CSV table of C-alpha atoms and ligand atoms in Angstrom, one decimal:
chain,number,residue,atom,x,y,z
A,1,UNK,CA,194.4,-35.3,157.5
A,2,UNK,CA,192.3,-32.7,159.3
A,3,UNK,CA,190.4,-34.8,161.5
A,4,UNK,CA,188.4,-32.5,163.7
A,5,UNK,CA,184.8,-33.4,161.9
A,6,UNK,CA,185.6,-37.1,162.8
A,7,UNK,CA,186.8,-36.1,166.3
A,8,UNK,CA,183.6,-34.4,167.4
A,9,UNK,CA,181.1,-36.6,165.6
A,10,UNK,CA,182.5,-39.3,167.9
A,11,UNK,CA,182.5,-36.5,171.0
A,12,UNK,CA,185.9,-36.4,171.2
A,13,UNK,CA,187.5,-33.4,172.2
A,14,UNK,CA,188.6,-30.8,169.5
A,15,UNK,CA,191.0,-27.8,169.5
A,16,UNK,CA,188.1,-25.7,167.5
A,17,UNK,CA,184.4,-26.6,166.3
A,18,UNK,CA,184.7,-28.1,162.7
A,19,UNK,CA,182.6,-26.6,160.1
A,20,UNK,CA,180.7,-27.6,157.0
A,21,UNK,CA,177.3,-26.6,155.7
A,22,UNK,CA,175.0,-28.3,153.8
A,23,UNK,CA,175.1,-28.0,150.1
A,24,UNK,CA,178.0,-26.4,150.1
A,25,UNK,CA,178.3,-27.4,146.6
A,26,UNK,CA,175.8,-25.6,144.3
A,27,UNK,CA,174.3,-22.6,142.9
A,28,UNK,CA,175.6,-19.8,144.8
A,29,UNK,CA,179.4,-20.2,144.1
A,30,UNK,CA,180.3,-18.5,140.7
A,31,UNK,CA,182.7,-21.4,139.5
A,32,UNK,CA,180.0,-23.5,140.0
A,33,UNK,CA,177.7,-21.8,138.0
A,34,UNK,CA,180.3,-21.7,135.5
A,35,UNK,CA,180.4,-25.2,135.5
A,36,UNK,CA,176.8,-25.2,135.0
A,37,UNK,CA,176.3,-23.1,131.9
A,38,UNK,CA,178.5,-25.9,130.2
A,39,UNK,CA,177.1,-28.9,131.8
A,40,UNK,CA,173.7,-30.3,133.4
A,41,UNK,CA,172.8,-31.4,136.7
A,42,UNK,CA,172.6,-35.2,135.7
A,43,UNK,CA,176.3,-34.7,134.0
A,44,UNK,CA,178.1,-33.2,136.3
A,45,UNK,CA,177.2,-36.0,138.5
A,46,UNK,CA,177.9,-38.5,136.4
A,47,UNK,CA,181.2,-37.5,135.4
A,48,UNK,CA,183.7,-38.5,138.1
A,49,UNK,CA,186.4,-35.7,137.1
A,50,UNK,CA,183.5,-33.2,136.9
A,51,UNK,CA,181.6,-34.2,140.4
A,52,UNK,CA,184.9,-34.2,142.1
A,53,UNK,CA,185.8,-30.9,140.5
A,54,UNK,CA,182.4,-29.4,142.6
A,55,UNK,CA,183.0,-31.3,145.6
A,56,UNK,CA,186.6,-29.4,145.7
A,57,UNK,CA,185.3,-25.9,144.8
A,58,UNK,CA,183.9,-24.9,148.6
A,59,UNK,CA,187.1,-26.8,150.0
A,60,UNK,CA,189.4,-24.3,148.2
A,61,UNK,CA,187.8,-21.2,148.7
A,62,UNK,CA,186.8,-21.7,152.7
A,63,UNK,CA,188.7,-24.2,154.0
A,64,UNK,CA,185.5,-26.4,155.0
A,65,UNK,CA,186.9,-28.7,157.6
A,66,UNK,CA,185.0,-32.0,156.2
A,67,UNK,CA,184.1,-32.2,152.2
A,68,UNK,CA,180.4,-33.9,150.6
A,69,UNK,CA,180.3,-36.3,147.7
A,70,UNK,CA,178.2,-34.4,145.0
A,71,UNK,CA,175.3,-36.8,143.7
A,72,UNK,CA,171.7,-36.3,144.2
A,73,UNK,CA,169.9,-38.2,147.3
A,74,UNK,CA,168.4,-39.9,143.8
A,75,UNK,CA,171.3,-40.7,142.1
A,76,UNK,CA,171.1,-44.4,142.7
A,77,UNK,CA,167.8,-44.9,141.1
A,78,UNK,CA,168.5,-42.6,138.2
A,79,UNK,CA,171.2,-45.4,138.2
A,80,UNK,CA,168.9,-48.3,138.4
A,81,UNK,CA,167.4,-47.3,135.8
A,82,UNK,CA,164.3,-44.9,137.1
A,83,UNK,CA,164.0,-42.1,134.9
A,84,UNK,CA,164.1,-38.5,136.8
A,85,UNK,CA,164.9,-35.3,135.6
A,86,UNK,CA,165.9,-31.9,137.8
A,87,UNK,CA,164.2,-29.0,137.1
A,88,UNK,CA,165.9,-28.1,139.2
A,89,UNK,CA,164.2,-30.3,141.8
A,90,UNK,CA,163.8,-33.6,140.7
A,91,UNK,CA,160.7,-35.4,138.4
A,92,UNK,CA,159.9,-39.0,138.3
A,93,UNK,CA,158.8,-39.9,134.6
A,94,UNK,CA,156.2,-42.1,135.6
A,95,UNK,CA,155.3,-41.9,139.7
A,96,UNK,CA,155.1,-45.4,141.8
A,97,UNK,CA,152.2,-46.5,142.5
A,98,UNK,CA,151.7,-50.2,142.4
A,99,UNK,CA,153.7,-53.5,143.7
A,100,UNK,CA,155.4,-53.7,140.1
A,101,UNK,CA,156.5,-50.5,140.4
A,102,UNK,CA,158.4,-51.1,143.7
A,103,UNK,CA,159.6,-54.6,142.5
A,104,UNK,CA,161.4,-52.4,140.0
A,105,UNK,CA,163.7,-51.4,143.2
A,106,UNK,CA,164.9,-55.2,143.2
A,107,UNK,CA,168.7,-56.5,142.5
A,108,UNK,CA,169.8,-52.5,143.2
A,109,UNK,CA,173.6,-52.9,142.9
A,110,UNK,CA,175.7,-49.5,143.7
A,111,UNK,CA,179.0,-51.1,141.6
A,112,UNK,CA,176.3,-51.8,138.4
A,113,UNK,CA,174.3,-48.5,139.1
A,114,UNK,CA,176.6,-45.5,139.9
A,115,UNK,CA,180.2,-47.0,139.6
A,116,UNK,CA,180.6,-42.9,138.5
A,117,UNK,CA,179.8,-41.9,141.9
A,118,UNK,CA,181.9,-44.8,143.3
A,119,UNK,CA,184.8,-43.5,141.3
A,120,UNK,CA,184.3,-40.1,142.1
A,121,UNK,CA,184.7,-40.6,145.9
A,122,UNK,CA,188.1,-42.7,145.0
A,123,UNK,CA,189.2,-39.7,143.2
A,124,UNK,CA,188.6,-37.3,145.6
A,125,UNK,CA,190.0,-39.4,148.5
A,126,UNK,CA,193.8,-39.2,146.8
A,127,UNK,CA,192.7,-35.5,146.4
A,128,UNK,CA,191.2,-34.0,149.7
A,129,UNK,CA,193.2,-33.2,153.3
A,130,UNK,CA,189.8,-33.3,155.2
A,131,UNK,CA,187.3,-36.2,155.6
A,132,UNK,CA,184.9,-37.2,152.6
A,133,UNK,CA,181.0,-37.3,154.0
A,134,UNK,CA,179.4,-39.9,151.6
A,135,UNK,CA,175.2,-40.0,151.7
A,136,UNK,CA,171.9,-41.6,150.9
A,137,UNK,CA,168.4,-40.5,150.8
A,138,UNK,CA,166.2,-41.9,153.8
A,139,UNK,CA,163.9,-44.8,152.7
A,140,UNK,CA,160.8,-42.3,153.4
A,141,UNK,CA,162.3,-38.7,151.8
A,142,UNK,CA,163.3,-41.4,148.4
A,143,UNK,CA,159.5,-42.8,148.6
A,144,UNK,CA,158.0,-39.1,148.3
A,145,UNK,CA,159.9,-38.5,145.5
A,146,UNK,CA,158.8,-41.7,143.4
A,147,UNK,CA,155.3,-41.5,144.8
A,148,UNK,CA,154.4,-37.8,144.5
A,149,UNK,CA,156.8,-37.7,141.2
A,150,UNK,CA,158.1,-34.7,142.1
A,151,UNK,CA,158.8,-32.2,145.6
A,152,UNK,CA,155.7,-30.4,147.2
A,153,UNK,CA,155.2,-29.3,150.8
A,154,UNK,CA,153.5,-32.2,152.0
A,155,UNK,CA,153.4,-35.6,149.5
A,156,UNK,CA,149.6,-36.1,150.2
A,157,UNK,CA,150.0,-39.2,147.1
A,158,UNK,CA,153.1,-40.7,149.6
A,159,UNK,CA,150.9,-40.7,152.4
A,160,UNK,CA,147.8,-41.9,151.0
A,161,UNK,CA,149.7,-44.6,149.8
A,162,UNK,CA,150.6,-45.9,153.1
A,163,UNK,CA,146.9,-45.4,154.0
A,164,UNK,CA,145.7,-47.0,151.4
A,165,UNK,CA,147.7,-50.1,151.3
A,166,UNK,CA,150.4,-50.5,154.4
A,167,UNK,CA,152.0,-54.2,153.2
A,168,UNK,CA,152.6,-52.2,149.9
A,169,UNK,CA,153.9,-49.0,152.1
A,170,UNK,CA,156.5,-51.4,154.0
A,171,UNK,CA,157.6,-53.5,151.0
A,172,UNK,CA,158.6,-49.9,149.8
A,173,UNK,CA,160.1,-48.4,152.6
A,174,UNK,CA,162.0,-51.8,153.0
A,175,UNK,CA,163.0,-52.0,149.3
A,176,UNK,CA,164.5,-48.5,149.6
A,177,UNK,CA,166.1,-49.2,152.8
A,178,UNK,CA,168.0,-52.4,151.4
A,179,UNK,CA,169.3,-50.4,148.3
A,180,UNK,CA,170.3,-47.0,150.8
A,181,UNK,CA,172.0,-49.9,152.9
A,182,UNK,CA,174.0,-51.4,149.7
A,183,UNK,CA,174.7,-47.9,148.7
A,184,UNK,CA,175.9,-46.1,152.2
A,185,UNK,CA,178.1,-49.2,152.4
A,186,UNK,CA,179.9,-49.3,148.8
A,187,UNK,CA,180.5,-45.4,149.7
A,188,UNK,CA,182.3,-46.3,152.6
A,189,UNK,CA,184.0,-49.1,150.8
A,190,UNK,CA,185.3,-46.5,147.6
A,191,UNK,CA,186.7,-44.4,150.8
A,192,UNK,CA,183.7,-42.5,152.5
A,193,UNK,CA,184.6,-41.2,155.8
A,194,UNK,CA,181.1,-41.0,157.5
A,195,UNK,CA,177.1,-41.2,156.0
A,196,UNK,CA,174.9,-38.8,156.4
A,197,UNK,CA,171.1,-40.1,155.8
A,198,UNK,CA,169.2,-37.2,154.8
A,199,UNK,CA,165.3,-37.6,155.7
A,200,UNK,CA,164.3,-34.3,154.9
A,201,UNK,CA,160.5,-35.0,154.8
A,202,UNK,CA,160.3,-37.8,157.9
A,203,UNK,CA,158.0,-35.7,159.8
A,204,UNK,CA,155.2,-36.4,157.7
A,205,UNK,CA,154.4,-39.8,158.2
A,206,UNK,CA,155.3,-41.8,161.7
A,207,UNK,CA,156.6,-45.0,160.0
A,208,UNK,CA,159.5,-42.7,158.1
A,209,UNK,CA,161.4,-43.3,161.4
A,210,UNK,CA,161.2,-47.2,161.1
A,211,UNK,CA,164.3,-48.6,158.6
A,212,UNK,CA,166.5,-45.9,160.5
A,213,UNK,CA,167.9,-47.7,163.0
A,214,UNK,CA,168.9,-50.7,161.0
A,215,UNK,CA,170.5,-48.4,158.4
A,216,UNK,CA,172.5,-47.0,161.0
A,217,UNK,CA,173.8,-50.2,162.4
A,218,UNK,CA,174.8,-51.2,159.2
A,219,UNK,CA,176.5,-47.9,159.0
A,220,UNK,CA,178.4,-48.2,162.6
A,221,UNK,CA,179.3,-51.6,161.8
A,222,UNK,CA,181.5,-50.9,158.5
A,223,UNK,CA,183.4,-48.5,160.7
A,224,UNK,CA,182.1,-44.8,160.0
A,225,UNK,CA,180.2,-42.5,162.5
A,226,UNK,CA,176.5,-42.2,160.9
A,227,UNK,CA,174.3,-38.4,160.9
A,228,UNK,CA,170.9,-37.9,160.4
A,229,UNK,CA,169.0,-35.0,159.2
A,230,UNK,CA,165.4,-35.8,160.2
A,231,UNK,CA,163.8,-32.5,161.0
A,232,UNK,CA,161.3,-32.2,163.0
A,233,UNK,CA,162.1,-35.9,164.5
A,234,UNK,CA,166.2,-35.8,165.7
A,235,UNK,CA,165.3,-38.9,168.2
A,236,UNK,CA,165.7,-42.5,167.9
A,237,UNK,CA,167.4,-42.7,164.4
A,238,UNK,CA,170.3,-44.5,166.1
A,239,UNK,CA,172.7,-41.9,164.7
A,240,UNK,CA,175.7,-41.3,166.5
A,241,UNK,CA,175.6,-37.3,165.2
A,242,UNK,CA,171.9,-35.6,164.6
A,243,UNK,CA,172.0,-32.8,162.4
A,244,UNK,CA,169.2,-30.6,163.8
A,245,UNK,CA,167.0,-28.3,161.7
A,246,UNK,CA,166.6,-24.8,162.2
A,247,UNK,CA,163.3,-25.0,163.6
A,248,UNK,CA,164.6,-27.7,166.5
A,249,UNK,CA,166.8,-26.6,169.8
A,250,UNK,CA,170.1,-29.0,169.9
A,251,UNK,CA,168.3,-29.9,173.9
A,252,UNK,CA,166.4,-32.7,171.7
A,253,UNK,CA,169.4,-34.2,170.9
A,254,UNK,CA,171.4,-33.7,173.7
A,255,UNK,CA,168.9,-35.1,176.2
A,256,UNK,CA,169.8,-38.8,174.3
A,257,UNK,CA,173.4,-37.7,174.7
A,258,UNK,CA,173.7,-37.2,170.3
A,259,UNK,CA,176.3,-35.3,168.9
A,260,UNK,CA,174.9,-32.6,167.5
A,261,UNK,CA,175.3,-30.8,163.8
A,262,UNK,CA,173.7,-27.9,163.3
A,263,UNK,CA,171.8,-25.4,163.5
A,264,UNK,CA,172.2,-22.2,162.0
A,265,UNK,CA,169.0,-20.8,159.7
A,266,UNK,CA,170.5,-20.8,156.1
A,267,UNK,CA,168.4,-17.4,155.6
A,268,UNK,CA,170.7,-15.5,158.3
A,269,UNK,CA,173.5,-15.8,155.8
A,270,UNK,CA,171.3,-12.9,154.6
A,271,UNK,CA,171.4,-10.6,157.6
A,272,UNK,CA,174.1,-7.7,157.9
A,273,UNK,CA,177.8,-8.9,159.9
A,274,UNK,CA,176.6,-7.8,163.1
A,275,UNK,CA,173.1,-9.9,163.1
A,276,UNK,CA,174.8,-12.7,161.2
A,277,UNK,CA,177.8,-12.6,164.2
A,278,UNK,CA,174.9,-12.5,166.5
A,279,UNK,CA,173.2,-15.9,165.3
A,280,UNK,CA,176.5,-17.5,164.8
A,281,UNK,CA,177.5,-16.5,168.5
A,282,UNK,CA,174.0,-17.7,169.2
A,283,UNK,CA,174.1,-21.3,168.0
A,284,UNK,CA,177.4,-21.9,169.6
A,285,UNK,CA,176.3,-21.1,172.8
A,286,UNK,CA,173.6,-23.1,172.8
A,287,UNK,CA,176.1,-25.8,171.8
A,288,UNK,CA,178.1,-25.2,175.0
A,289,UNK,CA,181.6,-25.4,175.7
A,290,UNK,CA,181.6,-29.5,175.3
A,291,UNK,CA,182.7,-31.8,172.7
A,292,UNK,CA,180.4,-33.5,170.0
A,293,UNK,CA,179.2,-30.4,168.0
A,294,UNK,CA,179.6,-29.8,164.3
A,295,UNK,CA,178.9,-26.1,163.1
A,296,UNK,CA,176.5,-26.4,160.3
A,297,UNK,CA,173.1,-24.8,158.5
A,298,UNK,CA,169.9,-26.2,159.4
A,299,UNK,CA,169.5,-26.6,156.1
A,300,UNK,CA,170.8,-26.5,152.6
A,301,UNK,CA,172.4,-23.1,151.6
A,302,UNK,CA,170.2,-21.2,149.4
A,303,UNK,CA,171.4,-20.5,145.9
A,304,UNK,CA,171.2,-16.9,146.1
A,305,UNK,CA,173.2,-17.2,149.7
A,306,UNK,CA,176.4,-14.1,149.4
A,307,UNK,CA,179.7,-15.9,149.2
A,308,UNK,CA,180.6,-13.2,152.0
A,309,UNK,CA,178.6,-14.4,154.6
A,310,UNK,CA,179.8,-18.1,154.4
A,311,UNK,CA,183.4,-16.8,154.5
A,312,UNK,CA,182.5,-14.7,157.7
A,313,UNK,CA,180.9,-17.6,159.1
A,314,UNK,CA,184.1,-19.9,158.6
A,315,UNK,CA,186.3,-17.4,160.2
A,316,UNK,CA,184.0,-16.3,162.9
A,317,UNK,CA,183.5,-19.9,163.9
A,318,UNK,CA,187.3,-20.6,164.1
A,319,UNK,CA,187.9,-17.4,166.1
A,320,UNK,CA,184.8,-17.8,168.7
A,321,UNK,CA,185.8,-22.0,169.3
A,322,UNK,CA,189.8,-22.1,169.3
A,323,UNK,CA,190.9,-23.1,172.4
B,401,CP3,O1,175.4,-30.8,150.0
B,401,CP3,C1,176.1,-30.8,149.0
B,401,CP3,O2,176.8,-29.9,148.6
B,401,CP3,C2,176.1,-32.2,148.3
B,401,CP3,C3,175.2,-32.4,147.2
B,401,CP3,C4,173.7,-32.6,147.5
B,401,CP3,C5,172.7,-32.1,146.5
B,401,CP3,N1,171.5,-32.5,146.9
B,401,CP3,C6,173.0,-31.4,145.3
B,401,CP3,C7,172.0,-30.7,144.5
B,401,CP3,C8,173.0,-33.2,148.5
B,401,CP3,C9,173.5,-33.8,149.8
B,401,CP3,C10,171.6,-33.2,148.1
B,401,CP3,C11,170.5,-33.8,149.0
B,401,CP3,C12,169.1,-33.7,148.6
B,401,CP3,N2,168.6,-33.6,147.3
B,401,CP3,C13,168.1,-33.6,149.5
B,401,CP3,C14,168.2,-33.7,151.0
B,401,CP3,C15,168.6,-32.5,151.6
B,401,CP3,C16,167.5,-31.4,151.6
B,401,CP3,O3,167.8,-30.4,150.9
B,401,CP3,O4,166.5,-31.5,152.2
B,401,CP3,C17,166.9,-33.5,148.8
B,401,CP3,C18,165.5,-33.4,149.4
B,401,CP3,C19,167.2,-33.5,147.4
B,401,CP3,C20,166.3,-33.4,146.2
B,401,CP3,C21,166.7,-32.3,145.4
B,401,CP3,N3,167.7,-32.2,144.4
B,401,CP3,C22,166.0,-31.0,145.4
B,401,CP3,C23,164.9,-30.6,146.3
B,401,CP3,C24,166.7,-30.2,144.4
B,401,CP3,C25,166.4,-28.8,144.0
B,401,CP3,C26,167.2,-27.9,145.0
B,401,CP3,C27,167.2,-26.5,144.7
B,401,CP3,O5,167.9,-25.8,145.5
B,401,CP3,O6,166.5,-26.0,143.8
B,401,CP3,C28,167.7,-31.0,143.9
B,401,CP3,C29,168.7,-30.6,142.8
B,401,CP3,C30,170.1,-30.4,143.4
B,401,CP3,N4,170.8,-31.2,144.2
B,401,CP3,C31,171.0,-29.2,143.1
B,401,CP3,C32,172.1,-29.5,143.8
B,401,CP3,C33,173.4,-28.6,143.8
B,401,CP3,C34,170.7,-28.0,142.2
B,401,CP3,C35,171.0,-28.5,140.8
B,401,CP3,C36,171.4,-27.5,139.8
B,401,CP3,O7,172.6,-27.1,139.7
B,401,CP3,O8,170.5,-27.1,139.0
């Protein structure tokens, strides 16, 4: 097993910076799209043989040196039973708005709702040489989707929500937080190697931050190093590895002595060779010559991203770090 993505998220020294970007899976690889024009978002999820297939896809053609489960941050209540559809981001049938609706989160089971996604990692784990990164959606990113029904800049009905009624804003968050708990835990169970909690909206509410470091205890204690992605807000998650946005120097991070993840701009995989070499060079020296940093976007790759420029990064990455 190539275990240099475990090595530095524990800050452990490494013989070269590891390397995996976010949605590495997805739109911009051709046998993905291929994949696609066959099959729906829902069903490739859903199909272990099928989400495993995707998962492998960027592993074969860069030699990534850690792999991501493909499901949806929603997958585990489309498996509870809430109805969402991706177009391509996801839409709630019928928005949350009331103390029935988040009684509806109750019982969440990951063996009854996604054994698929359970079996997928089990399948991939007899399949892959590098380390399998299981996830979950933060309590607050998963409450903007089932609030606001569907993704805009800001989840104004989220927030008034939380306003409007805080004892029905916490039993939500907590609800959430108990299923992302159950969930991050059978994942590591089936064979996940670490968690990633993605909490891609937590800057817009200051209570996001509040179920983060009990989720990541939870994490630490069944054995696996535990990354955020909270834009904006890197600090006091409890992580052991913050993956730090675009917009955020690592020196947020750092100063709590984090692991970092990060940081690169997914939009400068546009840029010619020399201006993408420049930013790449860029982000690795402001990740400095010690251990505990994983190369990454600062952000998901963009679906229109040039297969070119993630293979120069790979190979530019592995030339600038080996030591
Ligand atoms: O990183 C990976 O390769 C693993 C798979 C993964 C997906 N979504 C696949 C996906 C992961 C880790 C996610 C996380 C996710 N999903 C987040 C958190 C990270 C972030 O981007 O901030 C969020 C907010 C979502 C919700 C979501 N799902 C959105 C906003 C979208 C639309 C994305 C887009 O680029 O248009 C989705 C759909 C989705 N999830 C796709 C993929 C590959 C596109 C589906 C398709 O093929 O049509």
């Amino acid at each position: 097993l190539n275990d240099l993505f475990l090595k530095a998220c524990r800050g452990e020294p490494v013989v070269r910076t590891p390397v995996w970007l976010m949605r590495q899976a997805g739109r911009y690889l051709p046998e993905y799209r291929a994949l696609r024009e066959r099959h729906d978002f829902l069903t490739l999820t859903r199909k272990p043989e099928l989400a495993a297939e995707v998962t492998l896809q960027p592993i074969r053609r860069f030699g990534f040196d850690a792999a991501i489960l493909f499901a949806d941050i929603l997958t585990p209540l489309v498996g509870h039973g809430i109805e969402v559809e991706f177009a391509p981001g996801p839409v709630v049938a019928k928005p949350f708005r009331t103390r029935e609706d988040v009684e509806r989160l109750r019982g969440f089971s990951a063996e009854k709702a996604v054994p698929e996604t359970l079996e997928t990692i089990r399948i991939l784990k007899r399949e892959l040489d590098v380390p399998l990164i299981g996830f979950v959606g933060a309590p607050f990113t998963l409450a903007c989707y089932l609030v606001d029904g569907k993704g805009t800049k800001t989840f104004p009905e989220t927030r008034a929500l939380l306003y409007r009624d805080p004892g029905l804003g916490r039993e939500l968050l907590d609800a959430l937080a108990d299923m992302a708990a159950d969930y991050a835990l059978a994942q590591v169970e089936a064979g996940a190697d670490a968690i990633q909690v993605f909490d891609s909206w937590g800057d817009l509410h200051p209570d996001s931050h509040r179920p983060l470091p009990g989720l990541f205890d939870r994490i630490r204690a069944a054995g696996v190093p535990g990354i955020s992605y909270a834009p904006g807000r890197p600090r006091e998650t409890g992580a052991d590895v913050a993956s730090i946005d675009w917009r955020t120097p690592f020196a947020a991070a750092r100063e709590l002595s984090m692991n970092v993840q990060g940081n690169l701009d997914p939009m400068a995989l546009f840029a010619p060779p020399e201006l993408l070499t420049e930013r790449i060079r860029a982000v690795l020296a402001e990740a400095g010559d010690g251990p505990g940093h994983v190369f990454n976007l600062g952000h998901g790759l963009h679906k229109d991203t040039p297969v070119e420029s993630v293979e120069l990064l790979v190979r530019l990455v592995a030339e600038e770090t080996g030591r």
